[in-house]
Coordinates of C-alpha atoms in Angstrom, one line a residue:
Chain L
M1 CA 90.6 64.0 100.4
T2 CA 90.1 60.8 98.3
N3 CA 89.3 59.0 101.5
I4 CA 86.5 61.4 102.3
M5 CA 85.1 61.1 98.7
A6 CA 85.1 57.3 99.0
L7 CA 82.9 57.6 102.1
W8 CA 80.0 59.3 100.2
P9 CA 78.5 56.0 98.8
A10 CA 78.5 54.7 102.4
V11 CA 76.5 57.7 103.5
Y12 CA 73.8 57.0 100.9
I13 CA 73.7 53.4 102.1
A14 CA 73.6 54.4 105.8
M15 CA 70.8 56.8 105.2
L16 CA 68.6 54.2 103.5
A17 CA 69.4 51.6 106.1
A18 CA 68.5 54.0 108.9
F19 CA 65.2 54.7 107.2
T20 CA 64.5 51.0 106.7
G21 CA 65.2 50.3 110.4
Y22 CA 62.9 53.2 111.4
V23 CA 60.0 52.0 109.1
V24 CA 60.2 48.4 110.0
I25 CA 60.0 49.1 113.7
S26 CA 57.4 52.0 113.6
R27 CA 54.4 49.8 113.3
V28 CA 55.2 47.2 115.9
P29 CA 52.6 46.6 118.6
V30 CA 53.8 47.0 122.3
I31 CA 53.5 43.3 122.9
L32 CA 56.3 42.6 120.5
H33 CA 58.7 45.1 121.9
T34 CA 60.7 42.6 124.0
P35 CA 61.1 40.0 121.3
L36 CA 61.9 42.7 118.8
M37 CA 64.6 44.2 121.0
S38 CA 65.9 40.7 121.4
G39 CA 65.7 40.1 117.6
S40 CA 67.6 43.3 116.8
N41 CA 70.1 42.2 119.4
F42 CA 70.5 39.0 117.4
I43 CA 70.9 41.0 114.1
H44 CA 73.8 43.0 115.3
G45 CA 75.3 39.6 116.0
I46 CA 76.6 40.1 112.4
V47 CA 79.5 41.5 114.3
L48 CA 80.7 37.9 114.4
V49 CA 81.5 38.1 110.7
G50 CA 83.7 41.1 111.3
A51 CA 85.4 39.5 114.2
M52 CA 86.2 36.5 112.1
V53 CA 87.8 38.6 109.5
A54 CA 89.7 40.6 112.1
L55 CA 91.1 37.4 113.6
G56 CA 91.7 35.9 110.2
L57 CA 93.9 38.8 109.2
A58 CA 95.6 39.2 112.5
T59 CA 99.4 38.7 112.4
T60 CA 100.8 39.6 115.8
P61 CA 100.0 37.6 118.9
L62 CA 98.2 40.6 120.5
E63 CA 96.0 41.0 117.4
Q64 CA 95.3 37.3 117.5
A65 CA 94.4 37.4 121.2
I66 CA 92.0 40.4 120.8
G67 CA 90.5 38.8 117.6
F68 CA 90.0 35.5 119.4
V69 CA 88.1 37.2 122.3
A70 CA 86.1 39.2 119.8
V71 CA 85.0 36.0 118.0
I72 CA 84.0 34.4 121.3
L73 CA 81.9 37.5 122.2
G74 CA 80.4 37.8 118.7
A75 CA 79.5 34.1 118.6
A76 CA 77.8 34.3 122.0
N77 CA 75.9 37.3 120.8
V78 CA 74.6 35.4 117.8
T79 CA 73.6 32.1 119.4
G80 CA 72.4 33.7 122.6
G81 CA 70.4 36.3 120.8
Y82 CA 68.8 33.8 118.5
V83 CA 67.8 31.3 121.2
V84 CA 66.4 34.0 123.5
T85 CA 64.3 35.5 120.7
E86 CA 63.2 32.1 119.5
R87 CA 62.2 31.1 123.0
I88 CA 60.2 34.3 123.5
L89 CA 58.5 34.1 120.2
Q90 CA 57.6 30.4 120.8
M91 CA 55.2 31.8 123.4
F92 CA 53.3 33.6 120.6
D93 CA 53.0 30.5 118.4
R94 CA 49.3 29.6 118.7
S95 CA 49.3 26.8 116.2
G96 CA 51.5 24.2 117.7
K97 CA 52.0 23.0 121.3
K98 CA 51.4 25.5 124.1
P99 CA 54.2 25.2 126.7
G100 CA 52.9 25.0 130.2
K101 CA 49.3 25.1 129.1
R102 CA 46.9 23.5 131.5
S103 CA 43.2 23.5 131.1
L104 CA 40.7 23.3 133.9
K105 CA 37.8 22.2 131.8
Chain Z
M1 CA 91.0 24.7 95.3
I2 CA 88.0 26.3 93.5
D3 CA 87.8 30.1 94.0
L4 CA 84.5 30.8 95.8
T5 CA 85.3 34.4 96.9
W6 CA 82.8 35.7 94.3
A7 CA 80.1 34.1 96.4
I8 CA 80.7 36.4 99.4
D9 CA 79.0 39.5 98.3
P10 CA 75.8 37.9 96.8
V11 CA 75.4 36.0 100.1
Y12 CA 75.9 39.1 102.2
I13 CA 73.3 40.9 100.0
A14 CA 70.8 38.0 100.5
T15 CA 71.6 38.1 104.3
I16 CA 70.6 41.7 104.5
F17 CA 67.5 41.0 102.5
F18 CA 66.5 38.2 104.9
F19 CA 67.3 40.3 108.0
I20 CA 64.9 43.0 106.8
V21 CA 62.2 40.5 105.9
G22 CA 62.8 38.8 109.3
L23 CA 62.4 42.0 111.2
Q24 CA 59.3 42.9 109.1
R25 CA 57.8 39.5 110.0
M26 CA 58.8 39.9 113.7
S27 CA 56.6 43.0 113.8
H28 CA 53.4 40.9 113.6
P29 CA 52.5 38.3 116.3
L30 CA 51.4 35.7 113.8
T31 CA 54.5 35.8 111.6
A32 CA 57.0 36.7 114.4
R33 CA 58.4 33.3 114.9
S34 CA 59.1 32.7 111.2
G35 CA 60.9 36.1 111.2
I36 CA 63.6 35.0 113.6
V37 CA 64.0 31.7 111.7
W38 CA 64.6 33.6 108.4
A39 CA 67.1 36.0 110.0
G40 CA 68.8 33.0 111.7
A41 CA 69.2 31.1 108.5
A42 CA 70.7 34.1 106.8
M43 CA 73.2 34.6 109.7
L44 CA 74.3 31.0 109.5
I45 CA 75.0 31.2 105.7
A46 CA 76.8 34.6 106.2
T47 CA 79.0 33.0 108.8
F48 CA 80.0 30.1 106.6
V49 CA 80.7 32.3 103.6
T50 CA 82.9 34.5 105.7
F51 CA 85.4 31.6 105.9
L52 CA 86.0 32.2 102.1
T53 CA 87.3 35.7 102.6
P54 CA 90.6 36.0 100.8
N55 CA 93.9 35.9 102.8
L56 CA 92.4 34.6 106.0
T57 CA 94.5 32.6 108.4
N58 CA 94.0 31.4 112.0
F59 CA 91.1 29.2 111.0
A60 CA 91.7 26.8 114.0
L61 CA 91.5 29.7 116.5
M62 CA 88.4 30.9 114.7
A63 CA 86.7 27.6 115.0
I64 CA 87.6 27.2 118.6
A65 CA 86.4 30.7 119.5
I66 CA 83.1 30.1 117.7
V67 CA 82.6 26.8 119.5
I68 CA 83.4 28.4 123.0
G69 CA 81.3 31.5 122.4
G70 CA 78.5 29.8 120.6
G71 CA 78.3 27.0 123.2
F72 CA 78.1 29.4 126.0
G73 CA 75.5 31.5 124.3
Y74 CA 73.4 28.5 123.5
I75 CA 73.5 26.8 126.9
A76 CA 73.0 30.0 128.9
A77 CA 70.0 31.1 126.7
K78 CA 68.4 27.7 126.9
R79 CA 68.6 27.5 130.6
V80 CA 67.5 30.9 131.7
A81 CA 64.0 31.4 133.0
M82 CA 61.5 33.6 131.1
T83 CA 61.5 36.1 133.9
D84 CA 65.3 36.6 133.5
M85 CA 65.2 37.3 129.8
P86 CA 65.8 41.1 130.1
Q87 CA 69.2 40.6 131.7
M88 CA 70.2 38.0 129.2
I89 CA 69.4 40.4 126.4
A90 CA 71.6 42.9 128.2
L91 CA 74.4 40.4 128.5
Y92 CA 74.3 39.3 124.8
N93 CA 74.1 42.9 123.7
G94 CA 77.2 43.7 125.8
M95 CA 79.0 40.8 124.2
G96 CA 78.2 42.3 120.8
G97 CA 79.5 45.6 121.9
G98 CA 82.7 44.0 123.2
A99 CA 83.2 42.2 119.9
A100 CA 82.8 45.5 118.1
A101 CA 85.4 47.1 120.5
G102 CA 87.7 44.2 119.8
I103 CA 87.4 44.6 116.0
S104 CA 88.2 48.3 116.4
A105 CA 91.3 47.5 118.5
V106 CA 92.6 45.1 115.9
A107 CA 91.9 47.6 113.2
L108 CA 93.7 50.4 115.1
L109 CA 96.7 48.2 115.7
G110 CA 97.1 47.7 112.0
T111 CA 95.8 50.7 110.1
T112 CA 97.6 53.9 109.2
N113 CA 94.7 55.4 107.2
A114 CA 93.2 58.4 109.1
A115 CA 89.7 58.0 107.7
T116 CA 89.5 54.3 108.6
A117 CA 91.1 54.9 112.0
S118 CA 88.6 57.7 112.8
L119 CA 85.6 55.4 112.2
A120 CA 87.3 52.6 114.1
V121 CA 87.9 54.9 117.1
V122 CA 84.2 56.0 117.1
G123 CA 83.1 52.5 116.8
G124 CA 85.5 51.4 119.6
L125 CA 84.3 54.1 121.9
I126 CA 80.6 53.3 121.4
G127 CA 81.2 49.5 121.5
A128 CA 83.2 49.8 124.7
I129 CA 80.5 52.0 126.3
S130 CA 77.8 49.5 125.3
F131 CA 79.8 46.6 126.7
A132 CA 80.6 48.1 130.0
G133 CA 77.1 49.6 130.4
S134 CA 75.4 46.4 129.5
V135 CA 77.4 44.5 132.0
I136 CA 76.3 46.8 134.8
A137 CA 72.7 46.5 133.6
F138 CA 73.1 42.7 133.7
L139 CA 74.6 42.8 137.2
K140 CA 71.8 45.1 138.5
L141 CA 68.9 43.0 137.0
Q142 CA 70.5 39.7 138.0
G143 CA 70.7 41.0 141.6
L144 CA 74.5 40.6 141.7
M145 CA 74.6 44.4 142.3
R146 CA 72.4 46.8 144.2
P147 CA 69.7 47.8 141.7
R148 CA 69.3 51.3 143.3
P149 CA 71.1 54.2 141.7
I150 CA 74.6 54.6 142.9
T151 CA 75.5 58.3 143.3
F152 CA 78.3 60.3 144.7
T153 CA 79.1 64.0 144.7
G154 CA 80.7 65.3 141.5
Q155 CA 79.5 62.3 139.6
Q156 CA 78.4 64.2 136.5
F157 CA 81.8 65.9 136.5
V158 CA 83.8 62.7 136.9
N159 CA 81.7 61.1 134.1
M160 CA 82.2 64.0 131.8
A161 CA 85.9 64.0 132.6
F162 CA 86.1 60.3 131.6
L163 CA 84.3 60.9 128.3
T164 CA 86.4 63.9 127.4
L165 CA 89.7 62.1 128.2
A166 CA 88.5 59.1 126.2
I167 CA 87.7 61.3 123.2
I168 CA 91.1 63.1 123.5
S169 CA 92.9 59.8 123.6
G170 CA 90.9 58.6 120.7
V171 CA 91.9 61.7 118.7
L172 CA 95.5 61.0 119.6
V173 CA 95.2 57.5 118.4
V174 CA 94.0 58.8 115.0
L175 CA 96.5 61.7 114.6
Q176 CA 99.5 60.1 116.3
P177 CA 101.2 63.5 116.6
S178 CA 104.9 63.3 116.7
W179 CA 105.3 66.1 119.3
I180 CA 103.9 63.7 122.0
P181 CA 106.7 61.3 123.1
L182 CA 104.2 58.5 123.7
T183 CA 103.5 55.7 121.2
V184 CA 100.2 54.3 120.1
S185 CA 100.9 51.4 122.4
I186 CA 100.3 53.7 125.4
Y187 CA 97.2 55.7 124.4
L188 CA 95.4 53.0 122.6
P189 CA 94.9 50.9 125.8
L190 CA 94.3 54.2 127.6
F191 CA 91.6 55.0 125.1
F192 CA 89.8 51.7 125.7
I193 CA 90.2 51.9 129.5
L194 CA 88.7 55.3 129.6
S195 CA 85.8 54.3 127.3
L196 CA 85.0 51.3 129.4
G197 CA 85.2 53.4 132.5
F198 CA 82.7 55.9 131.1
G199 CA 80.3 53.0 130.2
F200 CA 80.5 51.7 133.8
L201 CA 80.2 55.2 135.4
M202 CA 77.3 56.4 133.3
T203 CA 75.2 53.3 134.1
L204 CA 75.9 53.3 137.9
P205 CA 73.4 56.1 138.7
I206 CA 70.5 54.5 136.8
G207 CA 68.0 52.6 138.8
G208 CA 66.6 49.1 138.1
A209 CA 63.3 50.5 137.0
D210 CA 64.9 52.4 134.1
M211 CA 66.9 49.4 132.9
P212 CA 64.7 48.5 129.9
V213 CA 65.3 52.0 128.4
V214 CA 69.0 51.7 129.1
I215 CA 69.3 48.2 127.6
S216 CA 67.4 49.3 124.5
M217 CA 69.7 52.3 124.1
Y218 CA 72.8 50.1 124.4
N219 CA 71.3 47.8 121.9
A220 CA 71.2 50.8 119.4
F221 CA 74.7 51.7 120.5
T222 CA 76.0 48.2 119.6
G223 CA 74.3 48.4 116.3
L224 CA 76.0 51.7 115.5
A225 CA 79.4 50.4 116.7
V226 CA 79.0 47.3 114.4
A227 CA 78.2 49.6 111.5
L228 CA 81.2 51.8 112.0
D229 CA 83.4 48.7 112.4
G230 CA 82.2 47.6 109.0
F231 CA 84.4 50.3 107.5
S232 CA 87.5 49.3 109.4
F233 CA 88.4 46.7 106.8
A234 CA 90.3 47.2 103.5
T235 CA 87.0 46.7 101.7
P236 CA 84.0 47.8 103.7
N237 CA 81.9 45.0 105.0
Y238 CA 78.4 46.3 103.9
A239 CA 76.6 43.5 105.7
M240 CA 77.8 44.8 109.0
V241 CA 77.2 48.4 107.9
I242 CA 73.7 47.9 106.9
A243 CA 72.6 45.5 109.6
G244 CA 74.3 47.7 112.2
I245 CA 72.6 50.9 111.0
I246 CA 69.2 49.2 110.9
V247 CA 69.6 48.0 114.5
G248 CA 70.9 51.5 115.4
A249 CA 67.8 53.2 113.9
A250 CA 65.3 50.6 115.1
G251 CA 66.8 50.5 118.6
S252 CA 66.8 54.3 118.9
L253 CA 63.1 54.4 118.0
L254 CA 62.3 51.6 120.4
T255 CA 64.2 53.5 123.2
L256 CA 62.2 56.6 122.6
N257 CA 58.9 54.7 122.6
M258 CA 59.8 53.0 125.9
A259 CA 60.8 56.3 127.5
R260 CA 57.6 57.9 126.3
A261 CA 55.6 55.0 127.8
M262 CA 57.1 56.0 131.2
N263 CA 56.8 59.8 130.4
R264 CA 60.5 60.2 131.0
S265 CA 62.9 61.9 128.8
I266 CA 66.1 60.1 127.8
S267 CA 68.3 62.7 129.6
N268 CA 66.2 62.2 132.7
V269 CA 66.7 58.5 132.6
F270 CA 70.5 58.9 132.3
F271 CA 71.1 61.8 134.6
G272 CA 68.1 61.8 136.9
A273 CA 69.3 59.1 139.3
F274 CA 65.6 58.1 139.5
G275 CA 64.5 56.7 142.8
A276 CA 67.7 57.8 144.6
T277 CA 65.9 60.6 146.5
E278 CA 62.9 60.3 148.7
E279 CA 60.0 62.7 148.3
K280 CA 60.0 65.0 151.3
G281 CA 57.2 66.5 153.3
I282 CA 54.5 64.2 152.1
E283 CA 52.7 62.3 154.8
I284 CA 50.5 59.5 153.5
Q285 CA 47.1 59.4 155.1
G286 CA 45.4 56.2 156.3
S287 CA 46.8 52.8 157.0
M288 CA 47.3 49.5 155.2
K289 CA 44.4 47.2 155.7
S290 CA 44.9 43.5 155.3
I291 CA 42.3 40.9 154.1
D292 CA 42.3 37.2 153.9
A293 CA 41.8 35.0 150.8
D294 CA 38.3 33.7 151.8
D295 CA 36.9 37.3 151.9
V296 CA 38.5 38.1 148.6
A297 CA 37.0 35.0 147.1
V298 CA 33.5 36.1 148.2
M299 CA 34.1 39.5 146.8
L300 CA 35.2 38.0 143.5
A301 CA 32.3 35.6 143.4
Y302 CA 29.8 38.4 143.5
A303 CA 31.5 40.7 141.1
N304 CA 30.4 41.3 137.5
K305 CA 33.7 42.6 136.3
V306 CA 37.2 41.8 137.5
I307 CA 40.4 43.4 136.2
I308 CA 43.7 41.8 136.9
A309 CA 46.8 44.2 136.9
P310 CA 49.9 42.0 136.9
G311 CA 53.4 43.1 137.6
Y312 CA 56.9 41.7 137.7
G313 CA 56.2 40.3 141.2
M314 CA 53.7 37.9 139.7
A315 CA 56.4 36.6 137.4
V316 CA 59.0 36.3 140.2
A317 CA 56.5 34.3 142.2
Q318 CA 55.8 32.1 139.2
A319 CA 52.1 32.8 139.8
Q320 CA 51.0 33.0 136.1
Q321 CA 49.6 29.4 136.1
K322 CA 47.5 30.0 139.2
V323 CA 46.3 33.4 137.8
K324 CA 45.3 31.6 134.6
E325 CA 43.4 29.0 136.7
L326 CA 41.7 31.8 138.6
T327 CA 40.7 33.5 135.4
D328 CA 39.2 30.3 134.0
L329 CA 37.3 29.7 137.2
L330 CA 35.9 33.2 137.4
E331 CA 34.9 33.1 133.7
S332 CA 33.1 29.8 134.3
K333 CA 31.0 31.7 136.9
G334 CA 30.1 34.2 134.2
I335 CA 32.3 36.9 135.5
L336 CA 34.0 39.2 133.0
V337 CA 37.8 39.1 133.4
K338 CA 40.3 41.4 131.8
F339 CA 44.0 41.9 132.1
A340 CA 45.4 45.5 132.4
I341 CA 48.8 45.6 130.9
H342 CA 50.9 48.6 131.6
P343 CA 53.5 49.2 128.8
V344 CA 56.4 48.9 131.2
A345 CA 55.0 46.3 133.5
G346 CA 57.6 43.7 134.0
R347 CA 61.1 44.7 133.1
M348 CA 60.6 45.5 129.5
P349 CA 57.7 46.6 127.2
G350 CA 55.7 43.5 126.3
H351 CA 57.5 41.4 128.9
M352 CA 54.2 40.8 130.8
N353 CA 52.5 39.7 127.6
V354 CA 55.2 37.2 127.0
L355 CA 54.9 35.8 130.5
L356 CA 51.1 35.6 130.3
A357 CA 51.3 34.0 126.9
E358 CA 53.6 31.4 128.4
A359 CA 50.8 30.5 131.0
G360 CA 48.3 30.3 128.1
V361 CA 46.3 33.4 128.7
D362 CA 44.6 34.4 125.5
Y363 CA 45.5 37.8 123.7
G364 CA 41.8 38.7 123.7
H365 CA 42.1 39.2 127.5
L366 CA 45.0 41.6 127.4
F367 CA 44.3 45.3 127.2
D368 CA 46.8 48.1 127.3
R369 CA 46.7 51.1 129.5
D370 CA 44.8 53.5 127.3
E371 CA 42.2 50.9 126.5
I372 CA 41.5 49.8 130.0
N373 CA 41.8 53.0 132.1
P374 CA 38.3 54.3 131.3
E375 CA 36.9 50.9 132.6
F376 CA 38.2 51.1 136.2
P377 CA 35.3 53.1 137.6
S378 CA 32.9 50.4 136.5
T379 CA 35.0 47.6 137.8
D380 CA 33.9 45.7 141.0
V381 CA 37.3 44.3 141.9
V382 CA 40.8 45.0 140.7
L383 CA 43.4 42.4 141.6
V384 CA 46.9 44.0 141.6
I385 CA 49.3 41.1 141.5
G386 CA 52.9 42.0 142.2
A387 CA 52.7 45.4 140.5
N388 CA 53.6 48.5 142.4
D389 CA 55.0 51.6 140.6
V390 CA 52.7 51.2 137.6
V391 CA 49.6 51.5 139.8
N392 CA 50.9 54.2 142.1
P393 CA 48.6 57.2 142.1
A394 CA 51.4 59.4 143.4
A395 CA 52.1 59.8 139.6
H396 CA 49.2 62.2 139.6
R397 CA 50.7 64.3 142.4
Q398 CA 53.0 67.2 141.6
G399 CA 56.4 66.8 143.4
S400 CA 56.4 63.1 143.4
P401 CA 59.4 61.5 141.6
L402 CA 56.8 59.5 139.7
F403 CA 54.9 62.7 138.7
G404 CA 53.6 62.5 135.1
M405 CA 54.2 58.8 134.5
P406 CA 51.1 57.4 133.0
I407 CA 49.7 54.7 135.3
L408 CA 46.9 52.2 135.5
D409 CA 44.2 54.1 137.4
V410 CA 43.2 51.1 139.5
E411 CA 42.4 53.3 142.5
Q412 CA 39.1 54.3 140.7
A413 CA 37.7 50.8 141.0
I414 CA 35.2 49.9 143.6
N415 CA 37.5 47.5 145.4
V416 CA 41.2 47.1 145.0
I417 CA 42.9 44.0 146.3
V418 CA 46.7 44.1 146.3
L419 CA 48.5 40.7 146.4
K420 CA 51.9 41.5 147.8
R421 CA 54.7 39.7 149.5
G422 CA 55.3 42.2 152.3
Q423 CA 55.2 45.9 153.0
G424 CA 58.2 46.8 150.9
K425 CA 58.5 49.4 148.2
G426 CA 58.5 49.0 144.5
F427 CA 61.4 48.7 142.2
A428 CA 61.7 52.5 142.0
G429 CA 61.8 52.7 145.8
I430 CA 58.9 55.0 146.2
E431 CA 56.1 54.7 148.7
N432 CA 52.7 53.7 147.1
D433 CA 49.7 55.8 148.1
L434 CA 47.4 53.1 146.7
F435 CA 48.0 50.7 149.6
Y436 CA 46.7 53.3 152.1
R437 CA 43.4 54.0 150.2
D438 CA 40.1 53.2 151.9
N439 CA 39.0 51.0 149.0
T440 CA 42.2 49.0 149.1
R441 CA 42.9 45.8 150.9
M442 CA 46.2 44.0 151.1
L443 CA 46.4 40.2 150.7
Y444 CA 49.9 39.5 152.0
G445 CA 51.9 36.4 151.0
D446 CA 53.6 34.9 148.1
A447 CA 51.6 35.7 144.9
Q448 CA 51.5 32.0 143.8
E449 CA 50.2 30.8 147.2
S450 CA 47.7 33.7 147.4
A451 CA 46.4 33.0 143.9
G452 CA 46.2 29.3 144.8
K453 CA 44.2 30.0 148.0
L454 CA 41.8 32.2 146.0
V455 CA 41.2 29.3 143.5
Q456 CA 40.6 26.9 146.4
A457 CA 38.3 29.3 148.2
L458 CA 36.4 30.1 145.1
K459 CA 35.8 26.4 144.3
K460 CA 34.2 25.9 147.8
L461 CA 31.7 28.7 147.2

């Protein structure tokens, strides 16, 4: 039972986090849906941190192997997610250079 | 060595703060780019501080894995073309799901605590489904696999059997009952194989047209799996829990919004095998009438108002630049030009906006479906460029597989010109009535070439 009791604070946190996620997304215009999906894809790249701890605490060769693969996958999620999102959002940046822009006038 | 472990939690707290601020900024076009930079900086610091976690070993393996994974992610993401972004998002999302499943596996090999194990099992199940499903989504969008729904008799039954068996083996992993002569080393791999199998199977019957919704849902899945895995450590990793839940909630909302834009329910997306069946007993009246670029140019030159309805075909043909030139040319002749953007044009909501922004088309020209639909009857010429399902009037006809999907009502315009490669069907595999209408003319050919010809012909006038 103590285990279950220890989970209650986590439920409070989870509820507030879910609400935050909902509120942050609810006012997003359609044009930002793709970059936002990519951005949230990047944010769950925090899984890398967990994979690092899992690998770091691994003792048997099997655990090490699984942890190693998990870190590779997590690292790809983080960097790939970031670069894709950054590239998409670059298109919306009106201040600086406009990639591929050609003017006829 | 100086003990820096005290720094871990404050840094994780700051990370979460910047993730939320980053997402908040990403929700507005002007601040969006800075949003991802904030989130990125936070992620970088969180990664570094994780090396300080007490009792860690295997640092060399960790560094090697980060270099391999990070290097792959960076290079692949830099090289991919803008049109291929959706499948890259699917791929990276799948990798996140795979990492989550891996964390669960390591946790389950070590833990004896039933509460921790339960959460790790659920996280592993969801992570594995997300991984397998995202891989199928990637293969379908990348064209390495037939994008059409793959169905067979008894499919739902087989899928449910896989899910049920996966859940049962998951329960066995947690309980480890002594009356079963098998050890965890048997049903733990079995659990993951069944979970992966279910992920593959449930994605097979989903057609390419529905993939955005599916990718978005697996994105939410991965978030949830990451959150659950946050509890699989001796001290819960709240950075993972909170970031995961935020993505889970935001991703779910995004999934519902996308499905609503297509007027499909989530269950219909996943179990409908959309586009697998042909509509029966409907004979389309009329024939397709072709037209050449010079005639279209004349039509355009004498128009007052032109609306361009772009689709994924425009992006595939890399025609955005030519379309932008055409727009500038028409505007220089005093013709009003607008772009009609269907929410699911392209392969993801907002995908078309990104592609047009890349070509330099101003936001001010882009109008979404609800804004532009009332304008079609007063429009002289509509140019449909590489769009198909989102302009199919069959959506207004009961019995059509598309029935109820909100579309761009281009058929109400005075003239409709469809730029199309050939006579094939759209991504959903459904015949398009629009092409047979009396006010529709087909301009066959590669969209980039056709748009180029229109520019040339218009300049001569």
